[in-house]
CSV table of C-alpha atoms in Angstrom, one decimal:
chain,number,residue,atom,x,y,z
L,26,VAL,CA,-87.9,-19.8,-102.3
L,27,PRO,CA,-91.0,-18.9,-104.5
L,28,ALA,CA,-89.0,-15.9,-106.0
L,29,LEU,CA,-86.1,-18.2,-106.8
L,30,VAL,CA,-88.5,-20.7,-108.5
L,31,VAL,CA,-89.7,-17.8,-110.7
L,32,ALA,CA,-86.1,-16.8,-111.5
L,33,LEU,CA,-85.6,-20.2,-113.1
L,34,ASN,CA,-87.4,-18.8,-116.1
L,35,ASP,CA,-84.9,-15.9,-116.4
L,36,THR,CA,-81.7,-15.7,-118.4
L,37,ALA,CA,-78.8,-18.1,-117.7
L,38,ALA,CA,-77.0,-15.4,-115.7
L,39,VAL,CA,-79.9,-15.4,-113.2
L,40,ARG,CA,-81.1,-19.0,-113.6
L,41,TYR,CA,-78.1,-21.0,-112.5
L,42,PRO,CA,-77.4,-18.9,-109.4
L,43,ALA,CA,-81.1,-19.4,-108.6
L,44,LEU,CA,-80.7,-23.1,-109.0
L,45,LEU,CA,-77.7,-23.2,-106.6
L,46,ALA,CA,-79.5,-21.0,-104.1
L,47,LEU,CA,-82.6,-23.2,-104.2
L,48,TRP,CA,-80.4,-26.2,-103.5
L,49,ARG,CA,-78.5,-24.6,-100.7
L,50,ILE,CA,-81.6,-23.1,-99.0
L,51,ALA,CA,-84.1,-25.9,-99.5
L,52,LYS,CA,-82.4,-28.8,-101.4
L,53,HIS,CA,-85.3,-28.2,-103.8
L,54,ARG,CA,-86.2,-31.5,-105.6
L,55,ASP,CA,-86.2,-30.0,-109.1
L,56,VAL,CA,-82.6,-28.7,-109.0
L,57,ILE,CA,-80.6,-31.8,-109.7
L,58,PRO,CA,-82.9,-33.1,-112.5
L,59,THR,CA,-82.9,-29.7,-114.1
L,60,LEU,CA,-79.1,-29.5,-114.1
L,61,ILE,CA,-78.9,-33.1,-115.5
L,62,ARG,CA,-81.2,-32.1,-118.3
L,63,ASP,CA,-79.2,-29.0,-119.1
L,64,LEU,CA,-76.0,-31.1,-119.5
L,65,ASN,CA,-77.6,-32.1,-122.8
L,66,GLY,CA,-78.2,-28.5,-123.8
L,67,ASP,CA,-75.9,-26.2,-125.8
L,68,ARG,CA,-72.3,-25.4,-124.8
L,69,SER,CA,-73.3,-22.6,-122.5
L,70,ASP,CA,-76.0,-24.7,-120.7
L,71,ARG,CA,-73.5,-27.6,-120.2
L,72,TYR,CA,-70.8,-25.3,-118.9
L,73,CYS,CA,-73.2,-23.6,-116.4
L,74,ALA,CA,-74.9,-26.8,-115.4
L,75,ALA,CA,-71.6,-28.6,-114.7
L,76,HIS,CA,-70.2,-25.6,-112.8
L,77,THR,CA,-73.3,-25.6,-110.6
L,78,LEU,CA,-73.1,-29.3,-110.0
L,79,MET,CA,-69.5,-28.8,-109.1
L,80,GLN,CA,-70.5,-26.4,-106.4
L,81,ILE,CA,-73.2,-28.7,-105.1
L,82,GLY,CA,-70.7,-31.6,-104.9
L,83,VAL,CA,-71.4,-34.9,-103.3
L,84,ASP,CA,-75.1,-34.4,-103.2
L,85,ALA,CA,-75.2,-34.5,-107.0
L,86,LYS,CA,-74.4,-38.2,-107.3
L,87,ALA,CA,-77.4,-38.7,-109.6
L,88,ALA,CA,-75.6,-36.6,-112.2
L,89,VAL,CA,-72.6,-38.9,-112.4
L,90,PRO,CA,-73.7,-41.0,-115.4
L,91,ILE,CA,-74.5,-38.0,-117.6
L,92,LEU,CA,-71.4,-36.2,-116.4
L,93,LEU,CA,-69.3,-39.2,-117.5
L,94,GLU,CA,-70.9,-39.1,-120.9
L,95,ALA,CA,-70.2,-35.4,-121.1
L,96,LEU,CA,-66.5,-36.1,-120.1
L,97,LYS,CA,-66.2,-38.4,-123.1
L,98,ASP,CA,-67.5,-35.7,-125.5
L,99,THR,CA,-64.5,-33.9,-126.9
L,100,SER,CA,-66.3,-32.4,-129.8
L,101,VAL,CA,-65.5,-28.8,-130.8
L,102,GLU,CA,-68.9,-27.7,-129.7
L,103,TYR,CA,-68.6,-28.8,-126.1
L,104,ILE,CA,-64.8,-28.8,-125.5
L,105,GLY,CA,-65.1,-25.5,-123.5
L,106,ALA,CA,-67.3,-27.3,-120.9
L,107,HIS,CA,-64.8,-30.1,-120.3
L,108,VAL,CA,-63.1,-28.7,-117.3
L,109,PRO,CA,-66.2,-28.0,-115.2
L,110,VAL,CA,-67.6,-31.4,-116.1
L,111,ALA,CA,-64.3,-33.0,-114.9
L,112,LEU,CA,-64.2,-31.0,-111.7
L,113,ALA,CA,-67.9,-31.7,-111.0
L,114,LEU,CA,-67.2,-35.4,-111.2
L,115,TRP,CA,-64.1,-35.1,-109.0
L,116,ARG,CA,-66.0,-33.2,-106.3
L,117,ILE,CA,-68.9,-35.5,-106.3
L,118,ASP,CA,-67.0,-38.8,-106.0
L,119,LYS,CA,-63.4,-38.4,-107.0
L,120,ASN,CA,-64.2,-40.4,-110.1
L,121,PRO,CA,-61.2,-42.2,-111.5
L,122,ALA,CA,-62.0,-41.1,-115.1
L,123,VAL,CA,-61.3,-37.5,-114.3
L,124,VAL,CA,-57.5,-37.3,-114.2
L,125,PRO,CA,-56.8,-39.3,-117.4
L,126,ALA,CA,-59.4,-37.1,-119.2
L,127,LEU,CA,-57.7,-33.9,-118.0
L,128,ILE,CA,-54.3,-35.2,-119.0
L,129,ASP,CA,-55.7,-35.8,-122.5
L,130,HIS,CA,-57.2,-32.4,-122.4
L,131,LEU,CA,-53.8,-30.9,-122.0
L,132,LYS,CA,-53.4,-31.4,-125.7
L,133,GLY,CA,-56.3,-29.0,-126.3
L,134,PRO,CA,-56.8,-25.2,-126.3
L,135,TYR,CA,-57.8,-24.7,-122.6
L,136,LEU,CA,-54.5,-25.4,-121.0
L,137,SER,CA,-54.6,-22.9,-118.1
L,138,SER,CA,-58.0,-24.0,-116.9
L,139,THR,CA,-57.1,-27.7,-117.3
L,140,ILE,CA,-53.9,-27.2,-115.3
L,141,GLY,CA,-55.9,-25.3,-112.7
L,142,ALA,CA,-58.2,-28.3,-112.4
L,143,LEU,CA,-55.3,-30.7,-111.9
L,144,ARG,CA,-53.9,-28.4,-109.3
L,145,GLU,CA,-57.2,-28.5,-107.4
L,146,ILE,CA,-57.1,-32.3,-107.5
L,147,GLY,CA,-53.6,-32.1,-106.1
L,148,ILE,CA,-51.5,-35.1,-105.2
L,149,ASP,CA,-54.2,-37.4,-106.7
L,150,ALA,CA,-53.2,-35.9,-110.1
L,151,ARG,CA,-49.6,-36.9,-109.7
L,152,SER,CA,-49.8,-39.1,-112.9
L,153,ALA,CA,-50.2,-35.8,-114.8
L,154,VAL,CA,-46.6,-34.7,-114.0
L,155,PRO,CA,-45.0,-36.0,-117.2
L,156,ALA,CA,-47.6,-34.2,-119.4
L,157,LEU,CA,-47.3,-31.0,-117.2
L,158,LYS,CA,-43.5,-31.0,-117.8
L,159,GLU,CA,-44.2,-30.6,-121.5
L,160,THR,CA,-46.4,-27.6,-120.8
L,161,LEU,CA,-43.5,-25.9,-119.1
L,162,LYS,CA,-42.1,-25.3,-122.6
L,163,HIS,CA,-45.3,-23.6,-123.8
L,164,GLN,CA,-44.9,-20.1,-125.3
L,165,GLN,CA,-47.6,-18.5,-123.2
L,166,ASP,CA,-46.5,-17.2,-119.8
L,167,ASP,CA,-49.8,-18.0,-118.0
L,168,VAL,CA,-49.6,-21.7,-119.1
L,169,ARG,CA,-46.1,-22.0,-117.8
L,170,ARG,CA,-47.0,-20.3,-114.5
L,171,SER,CA,-50.0,-22.7,-114.1
L,172,ALA,CA,-47.7,-25.7,-114.7
L,173,VAL,CA,-45.1,-24.4,-112.2
L,174,ARG,CA,-47.9,-24.0,-109.5
L,175,HIS,CA,-49.0,-27.6,-110.0
L,176,LEU,CA,-45.5,-29.1,-110.1
L,177,ALA,CA,-44.5,-27.1,-107.0
L,178,SER,CA,-47.7,-28.3,-105.3
L,179,VAL,CA,-47.0,-31.9,-106.0
L,180,ALA,CA,-43.4,-31.6,-104.9
L,181,ALA,CA,-44.4,-29.9,-101.6
L,182,ARG,CA,-46.9,-32.7,-100.8
L,183,THR,CA,-44.7,-35.7,-101.6
L,184,ASN,CA,-41.5,-37.1,-100.2
L,185,LEU,CA,-38.9,-34.5,-101.1
L,186,GLU,CA,-36.2,-37.0,-101.3
L,187,GLY,CA,-38.1,-38.9,-103.9
L,188,GLU,CA,-39.3,-35.8,-105.9
L,189,PRO,CA,-36.5,-33.2,-106.0
L,190,ARG,CA,-36.6,-33.2,-109.8
L,191,LEU,CA,-39.9,-31.5,-109.8
L,192,TYR,CA,-38.3,-28.4,-108.4
L,193,ARG,CA,-35.5,-28.6,-110.9
L,194,VAL,CA,-37.7,-29.1,-113.9
L,195,ALA,CA,-40.0,-26.3,-112.9
L,196,ALA,CA,-37.1,-23.9,-112.3
L,197,GLU,CA,-35.2,-24.7,-115.4
L,198,ASN,CA,-38.2,-24.2,-117.6
L,199,CYS,CA,-39.5,-21.1,-115.9
L,200,ALA,CA,-38.9,-17.8,-117.7
L,201,GLN,CA,-36.6,-15.3,-115.9
L,202,ASN,CA,-39.4,-12.9,-115.0
L,203,GLU,CA,-41.4,-15.7,-113.3
L,204,ALA,CA,-38.6,-16.7,-110.9
L,205,GLN,CA,-39.8,-14.6,-108.0
L,206,ALA,CA,-43.4,-15.7,-108.4
L,207,ALA,CA,-42.3,-19.4,-108.5
L,208,ALA,CA,-40.2,-18.9,-105.4
L,209,GLN,CA,-43.1,-17.3,-103.6
L,210,LEU,CA,-45.5,-20.1,-104.6
L,211,ILE,CA,-43.1,-22.8,-103.3
L,212,ALA,CA,-42.6,-20.8,-100.1
L,213,ASP,CA,-46.4,-20.6,-99.6
L,214,LEU,CA,-46.9,-24.3,-100.3
L,215,VAL,CA,-44.3,-25.6,-97.9
L,216,ARG,CA,-46.0,-23.9,-95.0
L,217,THR,CA,-48.2,-26.9,-94.8
L,218,ARG,CA,-45.1,-29.0,-94.0
L,219,PRO,CA,-43.2,-26.9,-91.6
L,220,GLY,CA,-40.8,-29.6,-90.6
L,221,GLU,CA,-39.4,-29.7,-94.1
L,222,SER,CA,-39.6,-26.0,-95.0
L,223,ILE,CA,-35.9,-25.3,-94.6
L,224,ALA,CA,-34.8,-28.1,-96.8
L,225,VAL,CA,-37.5,-27.3,-99.4
L,226,LEU,CA,-36.6,-23.6,-99.6
L,227,ALA,CA,-32.9,-24.3,-99.8
L,228,GLY,CA,-33.4,-26.5,-102.7
L,229,ALA,CA,-35.9,-24.1,-104.4
L,230,ARG,CA,-33.5,-21.2,-104.0
L,231,THR,CA,-30.6,-23.2,-105.4
L,232,HIS,CA,-32.5,-24.0,-108.6
L,233,LEU,CA,-34.2,-20.5,-108.9
L,234,ARG,CA,-30.8,-18.7,-108.7
L,235,ALA,CA,-30.0,-20.3,-112.1
L,236,ILE,CA,-32.9,-18.5,-113.6
L,237,ARG,CA,-31.8,-15.1,-112.4
L,238,ALA,CA,-28.3,-15.6,-113.6
């Protein structure tokens, strides 16, 4: 612990892992206040502090007010820290402000990481489906792949009778060279619902054949 405290005066690459280690080893009393302070620093500090708070999770409840303020800050200077700020809030207390903020963030430049955050949130981010359907038309392959993953995840975890369109929309907007990857993702996801796997895979294959044709 003393060596970790000394490391807090080092560069950011050393400092933030040291803060996390101090928390995990000793729940050091200075860790959370330091991270809260750093949320008001520059973009790099905010990003690293939010990412560390995200890893700490529910024990970082004292940081919620400042994280909420940071979530509202969509200035160019801080926009790159938006996703870790949102995920920190979600992991701490599943804050209801998170999903709407991420949906709005889909209009910005960090699409893949934003979709990844929505995917982590999972079924609780179901309200993001309409906005995600729009990202399936994006020109960048990685953005479309991220959207397919989230849509498939939502479809696999909801009533399949009520959400078959999610498979169709994902398949119809997925580029040809992504068909195999999409099929594998869906196959992996439905393993969590073995009773429905045959029906899910049959529907997925039907829609994915159209891509290969």
